[in-house]
Coordinates of C-alpha atoms and ligand atoms in Angstrom, one line a residue:
M1 CA -71.9 218.8 144.1
E2 CA -71.0 215.2 144.5
S3 CA -69.9 213.5 141.2
A4 CA -71.7 210.4 140.0
T5 CA -68.5 208.5 140.5
Q6 CA -68.3 209.6 144.2
A7 CA -71.9 208.9 144.7
L8 CA -71.6 205.4 143.2
S9 CA -68.5 204.6 145.2
K10 CA -70.5 205.2 148.3
L11 CA -73.6 203.3 147.1
N12 CA -74.6 200.4 149.2
I13 CA -78.3 200.2 148.8
N14 CA -80.4 197.7 150.7
G15 CA -77.3 195.9 151.7
D16 CA -76.5 195.4 148.1
S17 CA -73.0 196.4 147.3
V18 CA -71.7 196.7 143.8
P19 CA -68.0 196.1 143.9
N20 CA -67.7 194.7 140.4
L21 CA -69.3 197.8 139.0
Q22 CA -67.1 200.1 141.1
K23 CA -63.9 198.4 139.8
N24 CA -65.0 199.1 136.2
L25 CA -66.0 202.8 136.7
S26 CA -63.0 204.1 134.9
L27 CA -64.2 202.5 131.6
L28 CA -67.5 204.5 131.7
S29 CA -68.4 208.0 130.5
P30 CA -70.1 210.4 132.9
E31 CA -73.4 209.7 131.2
Q32 CA -72.9 206.0 131.6
I33 CA -72.0 206.4 135.3
E34 CA -75.3 208.4 135.7
L35 CA -77.2 205.4 134.2
A36 CA -75.3 203.0 136.4
K37 CA -76.3 205.0 139.5
M38 CA -79.9 205.0 138.4
L39 CA -79.8 201.2 137.9
V40 CA -78.3 200.6 141.3
E41 CA -80.7 202.9 143.0
M42 CA -83.6 201.1 141.3
G43 CA -82.5 197.8 142.7
Q44 CA -80.7 196.4 139.6
S45 CA -77.2 195.6 141.1
H46 CA -77.5 192.0 140.1
L47 CA -76.9 193.1 136.5
F48 CA -73.2 193.7 137.5
Q49 CA -72.6 190.7 139.7
H50 CA -70.8 188.8 137.1
W51 CA -68.7 191.6 135.7
P52 CA -65.0 190.7 135.6
E53 CA -62.0 192.9 136.3
P54 CA -61.3 195.8 134.0
G55 CA -59.5 194.6 130.9
V56 CA -61.8 191.7 130.4
D57 CA -64.8 192.1 128.0
D58 CA -64.5 195.9 128.2
E59 CA -66.2 196.5 124.9
E60 CA -69.1 194.4 126.0
K61 CA -69.5 196.4 129.2
K62 CA -69.7 199.6 127.2
A63 CA -72.2 198.0 124.8
F64 CA -74.3 197.1 127.8
F65 CA -74.6 200.8 128.6
D66 CA -75.4 201.6 125.0
Q67 CA -78.3 199.3 125.4
V68 CA -79.3 200.8 128.7
A69 CA -79.1 204.3 127.2
L70 CA -81.5 203.2 124.4
L71 CA -83.9 201.6 126.8
N72 CA -83.8 204.7 128.9
S73 CA -84.4 207.2 126.1
S74 CA -87.1 205.3 124.3
Y75 CA -89.5 205.0 127.3
P76 CA -91.5 208.1 128.4
G77 CA -90.0 209.0 131.8
G78 CA -87.0 206.7 131.3
L79 CA -86.0 203.3 132.7
A80 CA -86.5 204.4 136.4
S81 CA -90.1 205.1 135.6
Y82 CA -90.5 201.8 133.8
I83 CA -89.2 199.9 136.8
K84 CA -91.4 201.9 139.2
T85 CA -94.5 201.2 137.1
A86 CA -93.6 197.6 136.8
R87 CA -93.3 197.2 140.6
E88 CA -96.8 198.7 141.0
L89 CA -98.4 196.6 138.3
L90 CA -96.7 193.4 139.5
A91 CA -97.9 194.0 143.1
D92 CA -101.5 194.6 141.8
S93 CA -101.2 191.4 139.7
K94 CA -99.9 189.4 142.7
A95 CA -102.8 190.7 144.8
G96 CA -105.3 189.8 142.1
K97 CA -106.4 193.4 141.9
N98 CA -108.9 194.1 139.2
P99 CA -108.1 197.4 137.4
F100 CA -111.8 197.9 136.8
D101 CA -113.0 197.5 140.4
G102 CA -115.6 200.1 141.2
F103 CA -116.6 200.6 137.6
T104 CA -120.1 199.8 136.3
P105 CA -120.3 198.6 132.8
S106 CA -122.9 199.7 130.2
V107 CA -123.4 199.7 126.5
P108 CA -121.7 202.8 125.0
I109 CA -123.2 205.1 122.4
G110 CA -122.4 204.7 118.7
E111 CA -123.6 204.5 115.2
N112 CA -124.8 201.2 113.7
L113 CA -124.2 201.0 110.0
N114 CA -125.6 198.5 107.5
F115 CA -123.8 198.3 104.2
G116 CA -125.7 199.9 101.2
D117 CA -128.6 201.5 103.1
E118 CA -129.2 205.3 102.9
N119 CA -127.5 206.1 106.1
F120 CA -124.4 204.2 105.1
I121 CA -124.2 205.9 101.7
K122 CA -124.5 209.3 103.3
F123 CA -121.7 208.6 105.7
E124 CA -119.5 207.1 102.9
E125 CA -119.8 210.3 100.9
A126 CA -119.0 212.4 104.0
G127 CA -116.0 210.2 104.7
V128 CA -114.6 210.3 101.1
R129 CA -114.9 214.1 101.3
E130 CA -112.9 214.2 104.6
A131 CA -110.3 211.7 103.5
Q132 CA -108.1 214.6 102.2
N133 CA -107.9 215.7 105.8
A134 CA -106.7 212.4 107.2
A135 CA -103.4 210.7 107.9
F136 CA -103.2 206.9 108.1
V137 CA -101.1 204.9 110.6
L138 CA -100.4 201.2 110.2
V139 CA -99.1 199.4 113.3
A140 CA -96.9 196.6 111.9
G141 CA -94.3 195.9 114.5
G142 CA -95.8 192.7 115.8
L143 CA -94.1 189.3 115.5
G144 CA -97.3 187.4 114.6
E145 CA -96.3 184.5 116.8
R146 CA -99.9 183.0 116.6
L147 CA -99.7 183.0 112.8
G148 CA -96.2 181.6 112.8
Y149 CA -95.5 182.9 109.3
N150 CA -91.8 183.3 108.5
G151 CA -92.0 186.6 106.7
I152 CA -93.6 189.8 107.7
K153 CA -97.4 189.8 107.8
V154 CA -97.9 192.7 105.5
A155 CA -96.1 190.9 102.7
L156 CA -98.5 188.0 102.8
P157 CA -100.9 187.8 99.8
M158 CA -104.3 189.1 101.0
E159 CA -105.8 186.8 98.4
T160 CA -104.2 184.5 95.8
T161 CA -106.4 185.3 92.8
T162 CA -104.1 188.2 92.1
G163 CA -101.5 187.7 94.8
T164 CA -101.8 191.3 96.0
C165 CA -100.1 191.6 99.4
F166 CA -101.6 193.4 102.4
L167 CA -99.3 196.4 102.2
Q168 CA -100.0 196.9 98.5
H169 CA -103.7 196.8 99.1
Y170 CA -103.5 199.3 102.0
I171 CA -101.4 201.7 99.8
E172 CA -103.7 201.4 96.8
S173 CA -106.7 202.0 99.1
I174 CA -105.2 205.2 100.5
L175 CA -104.3 206.4 97.0
A176 CA -107.8 205.5 95.8
L177 CA -109.3 207.5 98.7
Q178 CA -107.0 210.4 97.9
E179 CA -108.1 210.5 94.3
A180 CA -111.8 210.1 95.1
S181 CA -111.6 212.8 97.8
C182 CA -109.9 215.2 95.4
R183 CA -112.6 214.5 92.7
L184 CA -115.5 215.0 95.2
T185 CA -114.1 218.3 96.5
Q186 CA -113.3 219.3 92.9
G187 CA -109.6 219.5 93.6
K188 CA -110.0 222.0 96.4
Y189 CA -107.4 220.1 98.3
E190 CA -104.8 218.3 96.3
R191 CA -103.1 216.7 99.2
D192 CA -101.0 213.6 99.4
I193 CA -102.5 211.6 102.3
P194 CA -99.6 210.9 104.8
F195 CA -99.0 207.2 105.5
V196 CA -97.0 206.1 108.6
I197 CA -95.9 202.6 109.3
M198 CA -94.8 201.6 112.8
T199 CA -92.2 198.9 112.6
S200 CA -90.0 197.1 115.1
D201 CA -86.6 195.4 114.9
D202 CA -88.5 192.3 113.9
T203 CA -90.2 193.9 110.9
H204 CA -88.3 197.2 109.9
A205 CA -85.8 196.0 107.4
R206 CA -88.2 193.7 105.6
T207 CA -90.9 196.3 105.5
L208 CA -88.6 198.9 104.0
Q209 CA -87.3 196.3 101.5
L210 CA -90.8 195.4 100.4
L211 CA -91.6 199.1 99.8
E212 CA -88.4 199.8 98.0
S213 CA -88.5 196.7 95.7
N214 CA -92.0 197.6 94.6
S215 CA -91.6 201.4 94.1
Y216 CA -93.7 202.0 97.2
F217 CA -96.6 200.4 95.3
G218 CA -97.3 203.7 93.5
M219 CA -97.1 206.0 96.5
K220 CA -94.6 208.8 96.6
P221 CA -91.8 207.7 99.0
S222 CA -92.0 211.2 100.6
Q223 CA -95.6 210.3 101.6
V224 CA -94.5 207.3 103.6
N225 CA -92.8 207.5 107.1
L226 CA -91.5 204.5 108.9
L227 CA -91.3 204.8 112.7
K228 CA -89.5 202.0 114.5
Q229 CA -90.6 201.1 118.0
E230 CA -88.0 199.8 120.5
K231 CA -88.5 196.8 122.8
V232 CA -88.7 197.1 126.5
A233 CA -86.7 195.4 129.3
C234 CA -87.9 192.1 130.6
L235 CA -88.6 191.6 134.3
E236 CA -87.6 188.4 136.1
D237 CA -89.4 188.8 139.4
N238 CA -92.0 190.7 141.4
D239 CA -89.4 193.3 142.4
A240 CA -89.0 194.2 138.8
R241 CA -85.4 193.0 138.6
L242 CA -84.4 193.3 134.9
A243 CA -83.7 190.0 133.3
G244 CA -80.4 189.2 131.7
D245 CA -80.4 188.1 128.1
P246 CA -79.8 184.3 127.9
Q247 CA -77.8 184.8 124.7
N248 CA -75.4 187.5 126.0
K249 CA -74.7 188.1 129.7
Y250 CA -73.8 191.8 128.9
R251 CA -77.3 192.5 127.7
I252 CA -80.8 193.0 129.2
Q253 CA -83.4 190.7 127.7
T254 CA -86.0 192.7 125.8
K255 CA -89.5 192.0 124.3
P256 CA -92.1 194.0 122.4
H257 CA -94.0 196.6 124.4
G258 CA -97.1 196.4 122.3
H259 CA -98.8 198.6 119.7
G260 CA -99.5 201.3 122.3
D261 CA -96.0 202.6 121.5
V262 CA -97.4 204.2 118.4
H263 CA -98.7 207.2 120.4
S264 CA -95.4 208.2 122.0
L265 CA -93.5 207.6 118.7
L266 CA -95.9 209.8 116.7
Y267 CA -95.6 212.5 119.4
S268 CA -91.8 212.5 119.4
S269 CA -91.6 212.3 115.6
G270 CA -92.9 215.8 115.2
L271 CA -95.3 214.6 112.5
L272 CA -98.4 215.5 114.4
N273 CA -97.6 219.2 114.5
K274 CA -96.6 219.2 110.8
W275 CA -100.0 217.6 110.0
I276 CA -102.1 220.1 112.0
D277 CA -100.2 223.0 110.4
A278 CA -101.0 221.5 107.0
G279 CA -104.7 221.6 107.9
L280 CA -105.2 217.8 108.6
R281 CA -108.0 216.9 111.0
W282 CA -108.1 213.1 111.3
I283 CA -105.7 210.3 112.1
L284 CA -106.6 206.7 111.4
F285 CA -104.9 203.8 113.1
F286 CA -105.2 200.3 111.7
Q287 CA -103.7 196.8 112.0
D288 CA -101.6 194.7 109.7
T289 CA -103.8 191.9 108.3
N290 CA -107.4 192.9 107.8
G291 CA -108.1 192.7 104.1
L292 CA -111.7 194.0 104.5
L293 CA -110.9 197.1 106.6
F294 CA -110.9 199.7 103.8
K295 CA -114.4 198.8 102.8
A296 CA -115.5 200.2 106.2
I297 CA -113.1 203.2 106.3
P298 CA -115.0 205.8 104.2
A299 CA -118.3 205.4 106.2
S300 CA -116.5 205.3 109.5
L301 CA -114.6 208.5 108.7
G302 CA -117.9 210.0 107.7
V303 CA -119.3 209.1 111.2
S304 CA -116.3 210.8 112.9
A305 CA -116.8 214.0 110.8
T306 CA -120.6 214.1 111.1
K307 CA -120.8 213.3 114.8
Q308 CA -117.6 215.2 115.7
Y309 CA -116.1 212.3 117.6
H310 CA -112.7 212.9 119.2
V311 CA -112.3 209.1 119.3
N312 CA -114.2 206.7 117.0
S313 CA -113.5 203.0 117.5
L314 CA -114.5 200.6 114.8
A315 CA -116.4 197.6 115.9
V316 CA -118.4 194.6 114.7
P317 CA -121.0 192.5 116.6
R318 CA -119.2 190.0 119.0
K319 CA -119.9 186.3 119.0
A320 CA -120.6 184.8 122.4
K321 CA -117.4 182.9 123.1
E322 CA -114.9 184.8 121.0
A323 CA -111.5 185.1 122.7
I324 CA -111.3 188.8 122.0
G325 CA -112.1 192.1 123.7
G326 CA -115.3 194.0 123.8
I327 CA -116.2 197.7 123.8
T328 CA -117.8 198.9 127.1
R329 CA -118.6 202.1 128.8
L330 CA -117.3 202.1 132.4
T331 CA -118.6 204.5 134.9
H332 CA -117.3 205.0 138.4
A333 CA -119.2 206.3 141.4
D334 CA -116.5 209.0 141.7
G335 CA -117.5 210.4 138.3
R336 CA -114.8 208.8 136.2
S337 CA -116.2 207.4 132.9
M338 CA -114.5 205.8 129.9
V339 CA -115.4 204.0 126.7
I340 CA -112.7 201.4 126.1
N341 CA -112.0 198.0 124.9
V342 CA -111.8 195.4 127.7
E343 CA -109.7 192.4 127.0
Y344 CA -111.6 189.1 127.4
N345 CA -109.2 187.8 130.0
Q346 CA -109.6 191.0 132.1
L347 CA -113.3 191.0 132.7
D348 CA -115.1 188.1 131.3
P349 CA -118.2 188.3 133.5
L350 CA -118.5 192.0 132.6
L351 CA -118.2 191.3 128.9
R352 CA -120.9 188.7 129.0
A353 CA -123.2 191.3 130.4
T354 CA -122.4 194.1 128.1
G355 CA -119.7 193.2 125.6
I356 CA -121.9 192.8 122.6
L357 CA -119.4 194.6 120.4
M358 CA -115.9 193.6 119.4
E359 CA -113.5 196.3 118.5
M360 CA -111.3 195.9 115.4
S361 CA -108.2 197.7 116.7
T362 CA -109.0 200.5 114.4
L363 CA -109.3 204.0 115.8
I364 CA -110.1 207.3 114.1
L365 CA -108.9 210.3 116.3
E366 CA -109.5 213.9 115.8
L367 CA -106.0 215.4 115.5
G368 CA -106.4 218.6 117.5
P369 CA -107.7 217.0 120.7
Y370 CA -105.3 214.2 120.3
I371 CA -102.3 216.5 120.2
E372 CA -103.6 218.4 123.3
E373 CA -103.9 215.1 125.2
L374 CA -100.4 213.9 124.1
K375 CA -98.9 217.2 125.3
K376 CA -100.1 216.1 128.8
T377 CA -99.0 212.5 128.7
G378 CA -96.1 212.5 126.2
G379 CA -97.9 209.7 124.5
A380 CA -97.6 207.3 127.5
I381 CA -100.4 204.8 127.5
K382 CA -101.8 202.9 130.5
E383 CA -99.8 199.6 130.6
F384 CA -100.5 196.2 131.9
V385 CA -98.5 193.2 132.9
N386 CA -99.4 189.6 132.3
P387 CA -96.8 187.3 134.2
K388 CA -97.2 183.6 133.9
Y389 CA -96.6 182.4 137.6
K390 CA -95.0 179.1 138.5
D391 CA -97.6 178.4 141.1
S392 CA -100.4 179.9 143.2
S393 CA -98.0 181.6 145.6
K394 CA -97.3 184.0 142.7
T395 CA -93.7 184.5 143.9
S396 CA -91.9 183.4 140.7
F397 CA -92.5 183.5 137.0
K398 CA -92.2 180.6 134.5
S399 CA -90.4 183.0 132.1
S400 CA -89.6 186.7 132.2
T401 CA -92.4 189.1 131.6
R402 CA -92.6 192.8 130.6
L403 CA -95.0 195.7 130.6
E404 CA -97.2 196.0 127.6
C405 CA -99.6 198.6 126.2
M406 CA -102.3 198.8 123.6
M407 CA -103.0 201.4 121.0
Q408 CA -106.7 201.3 121.7
D409 CA -106.2 202.1 125.4
Y410 CA -105.5 205.7 124.5
P411 CA -109.0 206.8 125.6
K412 CA -108.3 205.5 129.1
T413 CA -106.7 208.7 130.2
L414 CA -109.2 211.1 128.5
P415 CA -111.5 213.4 130.6
P416 CA -115.2 212.4 130.7
S417 CA -116.0 215.4 128.4
A418 CA -114.2 213.8 125.5
R419 CA -116.4 212.7 122.7
V420 CA -115.8 209.0 122.5
G421 CA -118.0 206.9 120.3
F422 CA -117.9 203.9 118.0
T423 CA -119.1 202.8 114.6
V424 CA -120.5 199.3 114.2
M425 CA -120.2 197.6 110.8
N426 CA -121.4 194.3 109.3
T427 CA -118.7 191.7 110.1
W428 CA -118.7 190.3 106.6
L429 CA -117.9 193.8 105.3
A430 CA -115.3 195.0 107.7
Y431 CA -113.4 192.3 109.7
A432 CA -111.4 189.3 108.7
P433 CA -107.9 189.5 110.3
V434 CA -105.3 186.8 109.6
K435 CA -103.8 186.0 113.0
S436 CA -104.0 182.2 113.6
N437 CA -102.0 179.3 112.2
P438 CA -103.8 176.4 110.6
E439 CA -103.5 174.1 113.6
D440 CA -105.0 176.5 116.1
A441 CA -107.7 177.6 113.6
A442 CA -108.8 174.1 113.1
K443 CA -109.5 173.8 116.8
V444 CA -111.8 176.9 117.0
P445 CA -115.3 175.9 118.1
K446 CA -117.8 175.7 115.3
G447 CA -119.5 179.0 114.5
N448 CA -116.7 181.1 115.7
P449 CA -114.3 182.9 113.3
Y450 CA -111.0 181.2 112.4
H451 CA -109.1 184.4 111.8
S452 CA -106.7 182.3 109.6
A453 CA -105.2 182.8 106.2
T454 CA -107.9 180.5 104.8
S455 CA -110.8 182.4 106.3
G456 CA -109.2 185.8 105.6
E457 CA -109.0 185.1 101.9
M458 CA -112.5 183.5 101.7
A459 CA -113.9 186.6 103.5
I460 CA -112.7 188.8 100.7
Y461 CA -114.6 186.8 98.1
R462 CA -117.7 186.7 100.3
A463 CA -117.6 190.4 100.8
N464 CA -117.1 191.2 97.1
S465 CA -119.9 188.8 96.2
L466 CA -122.3 190.3 98.7
I467 CA -121.4 193.9 97.6
L468 CA -122.1 192.9 94.0
R469 CA -125.4 191.4 95.1
K470 CA -126.3 194.7 96.8
V471 CA -125.8 196.6 93.5
G472 CA -128.0 194.1 91.7
V473 CA -125.7 191.4 90.3
K474 CA -127.1 187.9 90.6
V475 CA -124.3 186.0 92.4
D476 CA -124.8 182.3 93.1
D477 CA -124.8 180.9 96.6
P478 CA -121.5 179.6 98.1
V479 CA -120.6 176.0 98.7
Q480 CA -119.1 174.7 101.9
Q481 CA -115.5 173.3 101.6
V482 CA -112.9 172.2 104.1
F483 CA -109.3 173.5 103.9
N484 CA -106.7 172.9 106.5
G485 CA -109.4 171.4 108.8
Q486 CA -111.6 174.6 108.6
E487 CA -115.0 174.5 107.0
V488 CA -115.5 177.7 105.0
E489 CA -118.0 179.2 102.6
V490 CA -116.6 179.3 99.1
W491 CA -118.1 182.2 97.0
P492 CA -117.1 183.1 93.5
C493 CA -113.5 184.4 93.7
I494 CA -114.1 188.0 92.9
T495 CA -111.5 190.7 93.4
W496 CA -111.1 194.3 92.2
N497 CA -108.5 196.9 92.9
P498 CA -109.5 199.8 95.3
K499 CA -109.6 202.4 92.5
W500 CA -112.4 200.4 90.7
G501 CA -114.7 200.5 93.7
L502 CA -113.9 201.7 97.1
T503 CA -117.5 202.7 98.0
F504 CA -120.9 201.4 97.4
S505 CA -121.7 204.2 95.0
E506 CA -118.5 203.6 93.0
V507 CA -119.2 199.9 92.6
K508 CA -122.8 200.6 91.6
S509 CA -121.7 203.0 88.9
K510 CA -119.7 200.2 87.3
V511 CA -122.5 197.7 87.0
S512 CA -125.6 197.8 84.8
G513 CA -128.3 195.6 83.1
S514 CA -128.7 192.1 84.2
C515 CA -125.4 190.6 85.4
S516 CA -124.8 187.1 86.9
I517 CA -121.8 185.2 88.2
S518 CA -121.8 181.5 88.9
Q519 CA -120.3 180.0 92.1
R520 CA -117.3 178.4 90.3
S521 CA -116.3 181.7 88.7
V522 CA -113.2 183.8 89.2
M523 CA -113.2 187.5 88.3
A524 CA -110.2 189.8 88.8
I525 CA -110.5 193.4 87.7
K526 CA -107.5 195.7 87.8
G527 CA -108.5 199.0 86.3
V528 CA -110.7 202.0 86.8
N529 CA -113.1 202.4 83.9
V530 CA -114.2 198.8 83.6
F531 CA -117.9 198.4 83.3
L532 CA -120.0 195.2 83.6
E533 CA -123.0 195.4 81.3
D534 CA -125.4 192.4 81.0
L535 CA -122.5 190.1 81.8
S536 CA -123.2 186.4 82.5
L537 CA -119.9 184.9 83.8
D538 CA -119.3 181.2 84.3
G539 CA -115.6 180.6 84.4
A540 CA -112.5 182.8 84.9
L541 CA -112.1 186.4 83.7
V542 CA -109.0 188.5 84.3
I543 CA -109.1 192.2 83.1
K544 CA -106.3 194.7 83.4
S545 CA -106.6 198.2 82.0
V546 CA -104.8 201.5 82.2
D547 CA -106.8 204.4 83.7
E548 CA -107.4 206.0 80.3
A549 CA -109.0 202.9 78.8
E550 CA -112.8 202.5 79.0
V551 CA -113.7 198.8 78.8
R552 CA -117.3 197.5 78.6
I553 CA -117.7 193.8 79.3
G554 CA -120.9 191.9 78.6
G555 CA -122.5 188.8 77.1
S556 CA -122.2 185.2 78.2
L557 CA -118.6 184.4 79.1
R558 CA -118.0 180.7 79.7
N559 CA -114.7 178.7 80.1
K560 CA -113.3 175.8 82.1
G561 CA -112.1 178.3 84.7
W562 CA -109.9 177.8 87.7
I563 CA -110.3 175.0 90.1
L564 CA -109.5 175.2 93.9
E565 CA -107.3 172.3 94.9
N566 CA -106.6 171.3 98.5
V567 CA -103.1 171.7 99.8
D568 CA -101.9 170.2 103.1
Y569 CA -100.2 172.9 105.3
K570 CA -97.6 170.3 106.3
D571 CA -96.5 169.9 102.7
T572 CA -93.3 171.9 102.7
S573 CA -92.8 171.5 98.9
V574 CA -95.6 174.2 98.6
P575 CA -94.6 177.8 99.4
E576 CA -95.6 178.8 102.9
E577 CA -97.9 181.6 101.9
I578 CA -100.0 179.1 99.9
R579 CA -100.0 176.1 102.2
I580 CA -101.1 178.2 105.2
R581 CA -104.4 178.7 103.3
G582 CA -104.9 175.0 102.5
F583 CA -105.8 175.6 98.8
R584 CA -104.4 176.8 95.5
F585 CA -105.8 177.6 92.1
N586 CA -105.3 175.2 89.2
K587 CA -105.7 177.6 86.4
I588 CA -107.2 175.5 83.6
E589 CA -108.7 178.1 81.3
Q590 CA -109.5 181.9 81.5
L591 CA -110.3 184.9 79.4
E592 CA -107.5 187.3 80.1
K593 CA -107.3 190.8 78.5
H594 CA -104.9 193.6 79.1
Y595 CA -105.8 197.1 77.8
S596 CA -102.6 199.1 77.9
E597 CA -103.6 201.9 75.5
P598 CA -106.2 204.7 76.0
G599 CA -109.4 204.3 74.1
K600 CA -112.9 202.7 74.2
F601 CA -113.1 198.9 74.2
D602 CA -115.9 196.4 74.1
L603 CA -115.5 192.9 75.3
K604 CA -118.7 191.1 74.3
A605 CA -119.1 187.4 74.1
Ligands
UTP701 P1 -101.5 191.3 117.2 O1 -102.5 191.3 118.3 O2 -101.9 190.7 115.9 O3 -100.1 190.9 117.8 O4 -101.1 192.8 117.0 P2 -98.8 190.3 117.0 O5 -97.7 190.6 118.0 O6 -98.6 190.9 115.7 O7 -99.1 188.8 116.9 P3 -99.0 187.7 118.0 O8 -99.8 188.1 119.2 O9 -97.5 187.5 118.2 O10 -99.6 186.5 117.3 C1 -102.1 193.7 116.5 C2 -101.4 194.8 115.6 O11 -100.4 195.5 116.3 C3 -99.1 195.4 115.7 C4 -99.2 194.1 114.9 O12 -98.2 194.2 113.9 C5 -100.6 194.2 114.4 O13 -100.8 195.0 113.3 N1 -98.1 195.3 116.8 C6 -98.2 194.4 117.8 C7 -97.1 196.3 116.8 O14 -97.1 197.1 115.9 N2 -96.2 196.3 117.8 C8 -96.3 195.4 118.8 O15 -95.4 195.4 119.7 C9 -97.3 194.4 118.8

């Protein structure tokens, strides 16, 4: 058989000779020569055009092939397949081909839930029961360019009353579910719920450091798995020629491939089989900055279990002009049918007709059918390309592009027989992501959500206030205030840790008698057995207690409290995580109690 070196020395494809590569062949290993051959065959000779004589930059030339090997091994089907798909998608994009041509949209089937009603409570209980059989996967490899925060998004405080960051809140929520599930099933399963975090080169080290410097926020390190996604090669033209890195001529430029990578990473990690062997049944995917999500998780998992959905997509009602996708059932005359999220830029007219729901990038999949599907696809997800063309001839790009894929496009390849449904939640309960910087948020048309750090934090206080109202607490109406140019409702700043009340029933069990909370109040509870009994709060109350302490709080508690002060996001003397919200607390007076010993305690004014 012809050796790769011989093959390469004869290569002269499309009139494209590769003399500079040929001169350097002796530097390369047989595997590297195979990769070189593949690149030349796939029309990538330009990558070697500038290569100097052997003896110059030899280490860099070898490092180039290390990068090619990584790009090749981390993509299902290898780099050749990536380039081939890119050519097809770029040709479709140039031709203006709509990927949904021939499909008719309609509203898909699903379960509409309203917080606190009978149906909701029933699903919540079923969900808590099932939580022992679930694994959680957080996709946290994104750069967060729109937010523009310098750190990783999961390290941002979710709210500044306690300063709890998103990652801590997610971990505490999973642990609270684990305990509640164990209690409800009377310890039948005493399982540690697995937690996977997908990171990228942009977030990996800082995510690991955040976990390690905080003792994994109480989770066993063995319970947590970090899977790092790799970037993909950039494309410089419609022929899918790979783009050189502007910083280093011996590298290919790379960019993130999108959160769809999570499926192939999970598949190749071997975790899925481990989980199914251990008896797990569900896998839950969620995003980095939605502080409300876990309020919707128990009931949604209950829907999956009760309705036996292979795929359950969480959704909230969609506002008319929101620049975000919508869930749609698409049916083709040839029999194909799918329930998927359609991005707003893909099919706006279609969305206007049917896209009444907006998905929250949260999926609950049944593990068995998921594994069967991944065996067929290797975890590859339908990709898309979004080049920014220089002009209407669509022959050249403003900057390099790349293929991308989305986690929630997983159902696109499923057969019509798959049970694909969705769960609709109250927006106030379930969805308040932090994605936009203050300047962009301030430009959002009135009535549409800001999705900023300001609105994300205020949404937590609103949700907690509304939840307490549902269980009978008299909570005063909010006032309107403007922070960083965004008008928001300011409710009493109420927070509690997930163990105190993850479900409607749990919160209800913690409140009795006639309780009231004034608008200017702050209440932060960190404990499990903390009970509010005939409490009238007008000021700031901070309670911390160990699990073994039982604390009853009542009477009329009044103090000067905490005042919300405006902060300008341009004021760099204020820490970034504060100024992106546009406010901070001036802590004037509070009642703060720590119960660090077991026992029964009364705090009565
Ligand atoms: P976003 O849509 O918020 O994208 O991602 P982003 O890249 O983080 O932010 P922008 O678009 O640059 O402003 C949704 C979720 O998917 C994760 C993000 O971390 C977030 O949880 N993600 C995104 C990945 O894990 N990998 C990616 O390549 C992209």
